[in-house]
PDB file of N, CA and C in Angstrom:
ATOM      1  N   THR A   1      98.285  86.294 112.377  1.00  0.00           N
ATOM      2  CA  THR A   1      98.133  87.505 111.012  1.00  0.00           C
ATOM      3  C   THR A   1      99.902  88.122 112.657  1.00  0.00           C
ATOM      4  N   GLY A   2     100.004  87.916 113.192  1.00  0.00           N
ATOM      5  CA  GLY A   2     100.980  89.132 113.752  1.00  0.00           C
ATOM      6  C   GLY A   2     102.251  88.248 112.625  1.00  0.00           C
ATOM      7  N   ARG A   3     102.486  87.400 113.159  1.00  0.00           N
ATOM      8  CA  ARG A   3     103.562  86.767 112.257  1.00  0.00           C
ATOM      9  C   ARG A   3     103.958  86.903 110.614  1.00  0.00           C
ATOM     10  N   ALA A   4     102.629  86.850 110.162  1.00  0.00           N
ATOM     11  CA  ALA A   4     102.540  86.578 108.780  1.00  0.00           C
ATOM     12  C   ALA A   4     103.335  88.117 108.431  1.00  0.00           C
ATOM     13  N   LEU A   5     102.749  89.677 109.228  1.00  0.00           N
ATOM     14  CA  LEU A   5     102.531  91.221 108.732  1.00  0.00           C
ATOM     15  C   LEU A   5     104.374  91.059 109.350  1.00  0.00           C
ATOM     16  N   GLU A   6     104.973  90.395 110.708  1.00  0.00           N
ATOM     17  CA  GLU A   6     105.916  90.428 110.900  1.00  0.00           C
ATOM     18  C   GLU A   6     107.406  89.950 109.678  1.00  0.00           C
ATOM     19  N   VAL A   7     106.711  88.833 109.110  1.00  0.00           N
ATOM     20  CA  VAL A   7     107.906  88.755 107.344  1.00  0.00           C
ATOM     21  C   VAL A   7     107.420  89.596 106.448  1.00  0.00           C
ATOM     22  N   ALA A   8     106.483  90.006 106.170  1.00  0.00           N
ATOM     23  CA  ALA A   8     106.298  90.894 105.310  1.00  0.00           C
ATOM     24  C   ALA A   8     107.049  92.556 105.170  1.00  0.00           C
ATOM     25  N   LEU A   9     107.138  92.889 106.799  1.00  0.00           N
ATOM     26  CA  LEU A   9     107.805  93.845 106.852  1.00  0.00           C
ATOM     27  C   LEU A   9     109.061  93.781 106.775  1.00  0.00           C
ATOM     28  N   GLN A  10     109.823  91.970 106.949  1.00  0.00           N
ATOM     29  CA  GLN A  10     110.851  92.098 107.167  1.00  0.00           C
ATOM     30  C   GLN A  10     111.843  91.879 105.547  1.00  0.00           C
ATOM     31  N   LEU A  11     110.698  91.209 104.431  1.00  0.00           N
ATOM     32  CA  LEU A  11     110.973  91.217 103.460  1.00  0.00           C
ATOM     33  C   LEU A  11     110.411  92.907 102.364  1.00  0.00           C
ATOM     34  N   PHE A  12     110.052  93.824 102.615  1.00  0.00           N
ATOM     35  CA  PHE A  12     110.055  94.825 102.580  1.00  0.00           C
ATOM     36  C   PHE A  12     110.757  95.800 102.570  1.00  0.00           C
ATOM     37  N   ASN A  13     111.176  95.245 103.998  1.00  0.00           N
ATOM     38  CA  ASN A  13     113.030  96.348 104.310  1.00  0.00           C
ATOM     39  C   ASN A  13     114.270  95.825 103.738  1.00  0.00           C
ATOM     40  N   ASP A  14     113.824  94.571 103.170  1.00  0.00           N
ATOM     41  CA  ASP A  14     115.265  94.346 102.079  1.00  0.00           C
ATOM     42  C   ASP A  14     116.030  95.011 101.818  1.00  0.00           C
ATOM     43  N   PRO A  15     117.164  95.485 101.761  1.00  0.00           N
ATOM     44  CA  PRO A  15     117.853  96.737 100.262  1.00  0.00           C
ATOM     45  C   PRO A  15     117.906  95.953  99.277  1.00  0.00           C
ATOM     46  N   LEU A  16     117.530  95.416  99.261  1.00  0.00           N
ATOM     47  CA  LEU A  16     118.336  94.413  97.602  1.00  0.00           C
ATOM     48  C   LEU A  16     116.415  94.558  96.719  1.00  0.00           C
ATOM     49  N   LEU A  17     116.075  94.925  97.636  1.00  0.00           N
ATOM     50  CA  LEU A  17     114.201  94.959  97.042  1.00  0.00           C
ATOM     51  C   LEU A  17     113.953  96.473  95.787  1.00  0.00           C
ATOM     52  N   ALA A  18     113.651  96.478  95.050  1.00  0.00           N
ATOM     53  CA  ALA A  18     114.364  97.671  93.791  1.00  0.00           C
ATOM     54  C   ALA A  18     112.462  98.257  94.610  1.00  0.00           C
ATOM     55  N   ASP A  19     113.632 100.203  94.330  1.00  0.00           N
ATOM     56  CA  ASP A  19     112.561 100.621  94.942  1.00  0.00           C
ATOM     57  C   ASP A  19     111.562 101.076  94.261  1.00  0.00           C
ATOM     58  N   ASP A  20     111.311 100.230  93.352  1.00  0.00           N
ATOM     59  CA  ASP A  20     110.120 101.131  91.813  1.00  0.00           C
ATOM     60  C   ASP A  20     108.772  99.660  91.911  1.00  0.00           C
ATOM     61  N   VAL A  21     109.123  99.036  92.879  1.00  0.00           N
ATOM     62  CA  VAL A  21     108.506  97.589  92.876  1.00  0.00           C
ATOM     63  C   VAL A  21     107.322  97.359  94.053  1.00  0.00           C
ATOM     64  N   PRO A  22     105.956  97.727  93.729  1.00  0.00           N
ATOM     65  CA  PRO A  22     105.461  97.652  94.513  1.00  0.00           C
ATOM     66  C   PRO A  22     105.152  97.091  95.349  1.00  0.00           C
ATOM     67  N   ARG A  23     104.728  97.820  96.676  1.00  0.00           N
ATOM     68  CA  ARG A  23     104.866  96.678  98.171  1.00  0.00           C
ATOM     69  C   ARG A  23     102.934  96.771  98.384  1.00  0.00           C
ATOM     70  N   THR A  24     102.625  95.498  98.249  1.00  0.00           N
ATOM     71  CA  THR A  24     100.764  95.101  99.156  1.00  0.00           C
ATOM     72  C   THR A  24     101.492  93.461  99.485  1.00  0.00           C
ATOM     73  N   VAL A  25     100.342  93.691 100.551  1.00  0.00           N
ATOM     74  CA  VAL A  25     100.049  92.449 101.949  1.00  0.00           C
ATOM     75  C   VAL A  25      98.727  92.050 101.125  1.00  0.00           C
ATOM     76  N   VAL A  26      98.668  91.131 100.570  1.00  0.00           N
ATOM     77  CA  VAL A  26      96.641  90.901 100.879  1.00  0.00           C
ATOM     78  C   VAL A  26      96.253  89.954 101.966  1.00  0.00           C
ATOM     79  N   LEU A  27      96.407  90.142 103.221  1.00  0.00           N
ATOM     80  CA  LEU A  27      95.719  89.294 104.546  1.00  0.00           C
ATOM     81  C   LEU A  27      94.613  88.609 104.415  1.00  0.00           C
ATOM     82  N   LEU A  28      94.494  87.289 104.563  1.00  0.00           N
ATOM     83  CA  LEU A  28      93.531  86.562 104.857  1.00  0.00           C
ATOM     84  C   LEU A  28      93.724  86.872 106.002  1.00  0.00           C
ATOM     85  N   SER A  29      92.191  86.672 106.548  1.00  0.00           N
ATOM     86  CA  SER A  29      92.314  85.836 108.469  1.00  0.00           C
ATOM     87  C   SER A  29      89.899  85.260 108.755  1.00  0.00           C
ATOM     88  N   ASP A  30      90.507  84.434 109.863  1.00  0.00           N
ATOM     89  CA  ASP A  30      89.066  84.539 109.519  1.00  0.00           C
ATOM     90  C   ASP A  30      89.058  84.710 110.927  1.00  0.00           C
ATOM     91  N   GLY A  31      89.735  86.016 111.590  1.00  0.00           N
ATOM     92  CA  GLY A  31      89.146  86.955 112.904  1.00  0.00           C
ATOM     93  C   GLY A  31      89.115  86.227 114.060  1.00  0.00           C
ATOM     94  N   VAL A  32      90.412  84.997 114.456  1.00  0.00           N
ATOM     95  CA  VAL A  32      90.257  84.348 114.808  1.00  0.00           C
ATOM     96  C   VAL A  32      91.944  84.259 115.829  1.00  0.00           C
ATOM     97  N   THR A  33      91.885  84.848 117.034  1.00  0.00           N
ATOM     98  CA  THR A  33      93.492  85.371 116.790  1.00  0.00           C
ATOM     99  C   THR A  33      93.483  85.255 118.393  1.00  0.00           C
ATOM    100  N   THR A  34      94.660  85.389 119.397  1.00  0.00           N
ATOM    101  CA  THR A  34      95.170  85.553 120.606  1.00  0.00           C
ATOM    102  C   THR A  34      94.800  87.056 120.892  1.00  0.00           C
ATOM    103  N   GLU A  35      95.153  87.790 122.018  1.00  0.00           N
ATOM    104  CA  GLU A  35      95.209  88.969 122.325  1.00  0.00           C
ATOM    105  C   GLU A  35      96.690  89.284 121.935  1.00  0.00           C
ATOM    106  N   GLU A  36      97.472  88.580 122.345  1.00  0.00           N
ATOM    107  CA  GLU A  36      98.317  88.407 122.235  1.00  0.00           C
ATOM    108  C   GLU A  36      98.894  88.922 120.757  1.00  0.00           C
ATOM    109  N   ASP A  37      98.441  88.334 119.516  1.00  0.00           N
ATOM    110  CA  ASP A  37      98.744  88.402 118.201  1.00  0.00           C
ATOM    111  C   ASP A  37      97.839  88.855 117.647  1.00  0.00           C
ATOM    112  N   ARG A  38      96.724  89.325 118.150  1.00  0.00           N
ATOM    113  CA  ARG A  38      96.031  90.698 117.480  1.00  0.00           C
ATOM    114  C   ARG A  38      97.285  92.481 117.627  1.00  0.00           C
ATOM    115  N   GLN A  39      97.743  92.050 118.696  1.00  0.00           N
ATOM    116  CA  GLN A  39      98.042  93.305 118.990  1.00  0.00           C
ATOM    117  C   GLN A  39      99.854  93.227 118.836  1.00  0.00           C
ATOM    118  N   ASN A  40     100.133  92.362 118.217  1.00  0.00           N
ATOM    119  CA  ASN A  40     101.421  92.221 116.796  1.00  0.00           C
ATOM    120  C   ASN A  40     100.832  92.219 115.724  1.00  0.00           C
ATOM    121  N   ALA A  41      99.546  91.886 115.548  1.00  0.00           N
ATOM    122  CA  ALA A  41      99.602  92.302 113.867  1.00  0.00           C
ATOM    123  C   ALA A  41      99.022  93.573 114.037  1.00  0.00           C
ATOM    124  N   LEU A  42      98.478  94.349 115.233  1.00  0.00           N
ATOM    125  CA  LEU A  42      98.444  95.959 114.626  1.00  0.00           C
ATOM    126  C   LEU A  42      99.707  96.760 114.355  1.00  0.00           C
ATOM    127  N   ILE A  43     100.152  96.907 115.118  1.00  0.00           N
ATOM    128  CA  ILE A  43     101.914  97.260 115.442  1.00  0.00           C
ATOM    129  C   ILE A  43     102.378  96.909 114.111  1.00  0.00           C
ATOM    130  N   ASN A  44     102.590  95.226 113.381  1.00  0.00           N
ATOM    131  CA  ASN A  44     103.351  95.092 112.250  1.00  0.00           C
ATOM    132  C   ASN A  44     102.317  95.978 110.558  1.00  0.00           C
ATOM    133  N   SER A  45     101.220  96.249 111.248  1.00  0.00           N
ATOM    134  CA  SER A  45     100.101  96.350 110.052  1.00  0.00           C
ATOM    135  C   SER A  45     100.738  98.111 109.655  1.00  0.00           C
ATOM    136  N   ASP A  46     100.484  98.947 111.832  1.00  0.00           N
ATOM    137  CA  ASP A  46     101.071  99.909 111.103  1.00  0.00           C
ATOM    138  C   ASP A  46     102.216  99.992 110.974  1.00  0.00           C
ATOM    139  N   LEU A  47     103.699  99.377 111.173  1.00  0.00           N
ATOM    140  CA  LEU A  47     104.345  99.494 110.218  1.00  0.00           C
ATOM    141  C   LEU A  47     104.744  99.903 108.385  1.00  0.00           C
ATOM    142  N   LEU A  48     104.253  98.505 108.664  1.00  0.00           N
ATOM    143  CA  LEU A  48     103.987  98.261 107.074  1.00  0.00           C
ATOM    144  C   LEU A  48     103.509  99.833 106.142  1.00  0.00           C
ATOM    145  N   LYS A  49     101.980  99.946 106.591  1.00  0.00           N
ATOM    146  CA  LYS A  49     101.594 101.160 106.472  1.00  0.00           C
ATOM    147  C   LYS A  49     102.666 102.602 106.578  1.00  0.00           C
ATOM    148  N   ASP A  50     103.389 102.878 107.466  1.00  0.00           N
ATOM    149  CA  ASP A  50     104.124 103.899 107.331  1.00  0.00           C
ATOM    150  C   ASP A  50     105.311 104.209 106.881  1.00  0.00           C
ATOM    151  N   THR A  51     105.697 102.541 105.653  1.00  0.00           N
ATOM    152  CA  THR A  51     106.755 102.637 104.946  1.00  0.00           C
ATOM    153  C   THR A  51     105.931 102.376 103.812  1.00  0.00           C
ATOM    154  N   GLY A  52     104.439 103.196 103.506  1.00  0.00           N
ATOM    155  CA  GLY A  52     104.102 102.860 102.178  1.00  0.00           C
ATOM    156  C   GLY A  52     103.627 101.536 101.485  1.00  0.00           C
ATOM    157  N   VAL A  53     103.574 100.581 102.524  1.00  0.00           N
ATOM    158  CA  VAL A  53     103.015  99.335 101.660  1.00  0.00           C
ATOM    159  C   VAL A  53     101.605  99.569 102.016  1.00  0.00           C
ATOM    160  N   ILE A  54     101.251  98.762 100.798  1.00  0.00           N
ATOM    161  CA  ILE A  54      99.211  99.097 100.608  1.00  0.00           C
ATOM    162  C   ILE A  54      99.156  97.606 101.232  1.00  0.00           C
ATOM    163  N   ILE A  55      97.967  97.598 102.126  1.00  0.00           N
ATOM    164  CA  ILE A  55      97.576  96.468 103.249  1.00  0.00           C
ATOM    165  C   ILE A  55      96.251  96.177 102.302  1.00  0.00           C
ATOM    166  N   PHE A  56      95.975  95.527 101.873  1.00  0.00           N
ATOM    167  CA  PHE A  56      94.069  94.963 101.520  1.00  0.00           C
ATOM    168  C   PHE A  56      94.264  93.836 103.043  1.00  0.00           C
ATOM    169  N   SER A  57      93.332  93.854 103.256  1.00  0.00           N
ATOM    170  CA  SER A  57      92.766  93.102 104.766  1.00  0.00           C
ATOM    171  C   SER A  57      91.842  91.994 103.957  1.00  0.00           C
ATOM    172  N   ILE A  58      91.035  91.244 103.409  1.00  0.00           N
ATOM    173  CA  ILE A  58      90.632  90.198 103.632  1.00  0.00           C
ATOM    174  C   ILE A  58      89.541  88.982 104.880  1.00  0.00           C
ATOM    175  N   PHE A  59      88.525  89.857 105.195  1.00  0.00           N
ATOM    176  CA  PHE A  59      87.982  88.834 106.204  1.00  0.00           C
ATOM    177  C   PHE A  59      86.628  87.584 105.985  1.00  0.00           C
ATOM    178  N   ILE A  60      87.615  86.738 106.277  1.00  0.00           N
ATOM    179  CA  ILE A  60      86.729  85.772 105.825  1.00  0.00           C
ATOM    180  C   ILE A  60      85.733  84.628 107.265  1.00  0.00           C
ATOM    181  N   GLY A  61      84.473  85.604 106.930  1.00  0.00           N
ATOM    182  CA  GLY A  61      83.490  84.827 108.097  1.00  0.00           C
ATOM    183  C   GLY A  61      82.629  86.688 108.132  1.00  0.00           C
ATOM    184  N   ASN A  62      81.681  86.285 109.382  1.00  0.00           N
ATOM    185  CA  ASN A  62      80.738  87.341 109.033  1.00  0.00           C
ATOM    186  C   ASN A  62      80.403  87.828 111.048  1.00  0.00           C
ATOM    187  N   ASN A  63      81.625  87.710 111.806  1.00  0.00           N
ATOM    188  CA  ASN A  63      81.235  88.292 112.911  1.00  0.00           C
ATOM    189  C   ASN A  63      82.340  89.969 112.361  1.00  0.00           C
ATOM    190  N   ASP A  64      81.215  90.903 113.450  1.00  0.00           N
ATOM    191  CA  ASP A  64      81.911  91.965 113.220  1.00  0.00           C
ATOM    192  C   ASP A  64      83.048  92.195 113.845  1.00  0.00           C
ATOM    193  N   GLU A  65      83.686  91.889 115.354  1.00  0.00           N
ATOM    194  CA  GLU A  65      85.333  91.783 115.611  1.00  0.00           C
ATOM    195  C   GLU A  65      85.788  91.487 114.462  1.00  0.00           C
ATOM    196  N   GLY A  66      85.609  90.572 113.855  1.00  0.00           N
ATOM    197  CA  GLY A  66      86.575  89.819 112.747  1.00  0.00           C
ATOM    198  C   GLY A  66      86.723  91.353 111.497  1.00  0.00           C
ATOM    199  N   ILE A  67      85.180  92.002 111.206  1.00  0.00           N
ATOM    200  CA  ILE A  67      85.195  92.985 110.109  1.00  0.00           C
ATOM    201  C   ILE A  67      85.784  94.222 111.085  1.00  0.00           C
ATOM    202  N   ASP A  68      85.797  94.367 111.857  1.00  0.00           N
ATOM    203  CA  ASP A  68      86.349  95.297 113.040  1.00  0.00           C
ATOM    204  C   ASP A  68      88.445  95.041 112.435  1.00  0.00           C
ATOM    205  N   LEU A  69      88.887  93.656 112.908  1.00  0.00           N
ATOM    206  CA  LEU A  69      89.826  94.059 113.002  1.00  0.00           C
ATOM    207  C   LEU A  69      90.657  94.215 111.394  1.00  0.00           C
ATOM    208  N   ALA A  70      89.939  93.892 110.436  1.00  0.00           N
ATOM    209  CA  ALA A  70      90.318  93.238 109.108  1.00  0.00           C
ATOM    210  C   ALA A  70      90.414  94.603 108.732  1.00  0.00           C
ATOM    211  N   ARG A  71      89.440  96.144 109.438  1.00  0.00           N
ATOM    212  CA  ARG A  71      89.467  97.687 108.899  1.00  0.00           C
ATOM    213  C   ARG A  71      91.127  98.092 109.646  1.00  0.00           C
ATOM    214  N   GLN A  72      91.201  97.702 110.656  1.00  0.00           N
ATOM    215  CA  GLN A  72      92.374  97.528 111.483  1.00  0.00           C
ATOM    216  C   GLN A  72      93.548  97.813 110.804  1.00  0.00           C
ATOM    217  N   TYR A  73      93.604  96.661 110.237  1.00  0.00           N
ATOM    218  CA  TYR A  73      94.706  95.947 109.480  1.00  0.00           C
ATOM    219  C   TYR A  73      95.426  96.744 108.590  1.00  0.00           C
ATOM    220  N   ALA A  74      93.936  96.824 107.182  1.00  0.00           N
ATOM    221  CA  ALA A  74      93.621  97.146 105.959  1.00  0.00           C
ATOM    222  C   ALA A  74      94.555  98.730 106.158  1.00  0.00           C
ATOM    223  N   SER A  75      95.329  99.373 104.774  1.00  0.00           N
ATOM    224  CA  SER A  75      95.292 100.833 105.055  1.00  0.00           C
ATOM    225  C   SER A  75      94.096 101.812 104.349  1.00  0.00           C
ATOM    226  N   SER A  76      94.541 102.786 104.284  1.00  0.00           N
ATOM    227  CA  SER A  76      93.357 103.727 104.588  1.00  0.00           C
ATOM    228  C   SER A  76      92.634 103.898 102.667  1.00  0.00           C
ATOM    229  N   PRO A  77      92.004 104.425 102.607  1.00  0.00           N
ATOM    230  CA  PRO A  77      90.665 103.900 103.163  1.00  0.00           C
ATOM    231  C   PRO A  77      90.628 102.785 103.508  1.00  0.00           C
ATOM    232  N   ALA A  78      89.962 102.366 104.733  1.00  0.00           N
ATOM    233  CA  ALA A  78      89.116 101.214 104.967  1.00  0.00           C
ATOM    234  C   ALA A  78      88.320 100.227 104.099  1.00  0.00           C
ATOM    235  N   ASP A  79      87.103 101.170 104.115  1.00  0.00           N
ATOM    236  CA  ASP A  79      86.301 101.162 102.902  1.00  0.00           C
ATOM    237  C   ASP A  79      87.082 100.127 101.626  1.00  0.00           C
ATOM    238  N   THR A  80      88.137 100.875 101.486  1.00  0.00           N
ATOM    239  CA  THR A  80      88.413  99.615  99.845  1.00  0.00           C
ATOM    240  C   THR A  80      89.628  98.962 100.243  1.00  0.00           C
ATOM    241  N   PHE A  81      89.931  98.882 100.902  1.00  0.00           N
ATOM    242  CA  PHE A  81      91.129  97.995 101.735  1.00  0.00           C
ATOM    243  C   PHE A  81      90.628  96.750 102.794  1.00  0.00           C
ATOM    244  N   ALA A  82      90.115  97.033 103.037  1.00  0.00           N
ATOM    245  CA  ALA A  82      89.277  96.234 103.906  1.00  0.00           C
ATOM    246  C   ALA A  82      88.072  95.592 103.484  1.00  0.00           C
ATOM    247  N   ILE A  83      88.198  93.927 103.088  1.00  0.00           N
ATOM    248  CA  ILE A  83      87.255  93.436 102.543  1.00  0.00           C
ATOM    249  C   ILE A  83      86.582  92.360 102.814  1.00  0.00           C
ATOM    250  N   ALA A  84      85.102  92.283 103.362  1.00  0.00           N
ATOM    251  CA  ALA A  84      84.932  91.110 103.748  1.00  0.00           C
ATOM    252  C   ALA A  84      84.003  90.246 102.684  1.00  0.00           C
ATOM    253  N   ILE A  85      84.569  88.721 102.789  1.00  0.00           N
ATOM    254  CA  ILE A  85      83.551  88.194 102.304  1.00  0.00           C
ATOM    255  C   ILE A  85      83.082  86.415 103.555  1.00  0.00           C
ATOM    256  N   ASN A  86      82.120  85.940 102.801  1.00  0.00           N
ATOM    257  CA  ASN A  86      81.648  84.641 103.687  1.00  0.00           C
ATOM    258  C   ASN A  86      82.105  83.808 103.762  1.00  0.00           C
ATOM    259  N   ASP A  87      82.976  83.422 102.882  1.00  0.00           N
ATOM    260  CA  ASP A  87      84.076  82.212 102.728  1.00  0.00           C
ATOM    261  C   ASP A  87      84.984  82.368 101.453  1.00  0.00           C
ATOM    262  N   ILE A  88      86.002  81.435 101.085  1.00  0.00           N
ATOM    263  CA  ILE A  88      87.057  81.529 101.124  1.00  0.00           C
ATOM    264  C   ILE A  88      86.713  81.248  99.668  1.00  0.00           C
ATOM    265  N   ASN A  89      85.784  80.883  98.721  1.00  0.00           N
ATOM    266  CA  ASN A  89      85.492  80.521  97.814  1.00  0.00           C
ATOM    267  C   ASN A  89      84.674  82.114  97.051  1.00  0.00           C
ATOM    268  N   ASP A  90      84.830  82.542  97.671  1.00  0.00           N
ATOM    269  CA  ASP A  90      83.996  84.551  97.203  1.00  0.00           C
ATOM    270  C   ASP A  90      85.340  84.913  96.725  1.00  0.00           C
ATOM    271  N   LEU A  91      86.477  84.359  97.099  1.00  0.00           N
ATOM    272  CA  LEU A  91      87.890  85.646  96.814  1.00  0.00           C
ATOM    273  C   LEU A  91      88.321  85.729  95.451  1.00  0.00           C
ATOM    274  N   GLY A  92      87.276  84.575  94.214  1.00  0.00           N
ATOM    275  CA  GLY A  92      87.667  85.031  93.345  1.00  0.00           C
ATOM    276  C   GLY A  92      87.168  86.443  92.503  1.00  0.00           C
ATOM    277  N   GLN A  93      85.388  86.884  93.362  1.00  0.00           N
ATOM    278  CA  GLN A  93      85.850  87.888  93.257  1.00  0.00           C
ATOM    279  C   GLN A  93      85.381  88.875  93.660  1.00  0.00           C
ATOM    280  N   ILE A  94      86.968  89.321  93.458  1.00  0.00           N
ATOM    281  CA  ILE A  94      87.677  90.458  94.517  1.00  0.00           C
ATOM    282  C   ILE A  94      88.727  90.711  94.208  1.00  0.00           C
ATOM    283  N   ALA A  95      89.636  89.279  93.194  1.00  0.00           N
ATOM    284  CA  ALA A  95      91.002  89.048  93.390  1.00  0.00           C
ATOM    285  C   ALA A  95      91.540  90.079  91.656  1.00  0.00           C
ATOM    286  N   GLN A  96      90.158  90.251  91.318  1.00  0.00           N
ATOM    287  CA  GLN A  96      90.679  91.751  90.165  1.00  0.00           C
ATOM    288  C   GLN A  96      90.252  92.402  90.590  1.00  0.00           C
ATOM    289  N   GLN A  97      89.486  92.685  91.800  1.00  0.00           N
ATOM    290  CA  GLN A  97      90.026  94.521  91.749  1.00  0.00           C
ATOM    291  C   GLN A  97      90.995  94.933  93.222  1.00  0.00           C
ATOM    292  N   ILE A  98      91.013  93.621  93.606  1.00  0.00           N
ATOM    293  CA  ILE A  98      92.562  93.814  94.064  1.00  0.00           C
ATOM    294  C   ILE A  98      94.080  93.841  93.429  1.00  0.00           C
ATOM    295  N   ALA A  99      93.833  92.897  92.357  1.00  0.00           N
ATOM    296  CA  ALA A  99      95.037  93.457  91.020  1.00  0.00           C
ATOM    297  C   ALA A  99      95.137  94.870  90.692  1.00  0.00           C
ATOM    298  N   ASP A 100      93.521  94.958  90.203  1.00  0.00           N
ATOM    299  CA  ASP A 100      93.407  96.484  89.961  1.00  0.00           C
ATOM    300  C   ASP A 100      94.191  97.664  90.307  1.00  0.00           C
ATOM    301  N   GLN A 101      93.783  97.779  92.310  1.00  0.00           N
ATOM    302  CA  GLN A 101      94.191  98.845  92.498  1.00  0.00           C
ATOM    303  C   GLN A 101      95.885  98.202  93.099  1.00  0.00           C
ATOM    304  N   SER A 102      96.419  97.267  92.970  1.00  0.00           N
ATOM    305  CA  SER A 102      97.403  96.812  93.473  1.00  0.00           C
ATOM    306  C   SER A 102      98.736  97.091  92.577  1.00  0.00           C
ATOM    307  N   CYS A 103      98.710  97.039  91.448  1.00  0.00           N
ATOM    308  CA  CYS A 103      99.834  96.639  89.862  1.00  0.00           C
ATOM    309  C   CYS A 103      99.573  98.316  89.684  1.00  0.00           C
ATOM    310  N   VAL A 104      99.427  98.940  90.267  1.00  0.00           N
ATOM    311  CA  VAL A 104      99.132 100.967  89.249  1.00  0.00           C
ATOM    312  C   VAL A 104      99.945 101.524  88.441  1.00  0.00           C
ATOM    313  N   ASN A 105     101.898 100.951  89.299  1.00  0.00           N
ATOM    314  CA  ASN A 105     102.816 101.357  88.077  1.00  0.00           C
ATOM    315  C   ASN A 105     102.988 100.368  88.211  1.00  0.00           C
ATOM    316  N   ALA A 106     103.043  98.822  87.887  1.00  0.00           N
ATOM    317  CA  ALA A 106     103.376  97.752  87.330  1.00  0.00           C
ATOM    318  C   ALA A 106     103.471  97.887  85.129  1.00  0.00           C
TER     319      ALA A 106
END
């Protein structure tokens, strides 16, 4: 998770990226992480959000810790950008919601 967000940060900081390109990350996680990766993910998600990147954080599973992490990684309001699904097969149900909210200026 932390490394994925670090790569996203590098991609969105590319000077060749046009200013009018929507900057959106869709992060999928099962919530299983090491403490070091969790801290790295929190730092990188904050850096991304500070630069205007929208983060949809999708937690796959049903434990409270994973849902809490998804809310911390997500853009605000977390009720909109943090989404919990039971398994990967439920992803199709939320795909349109993500597309509608991330392609506002496209």
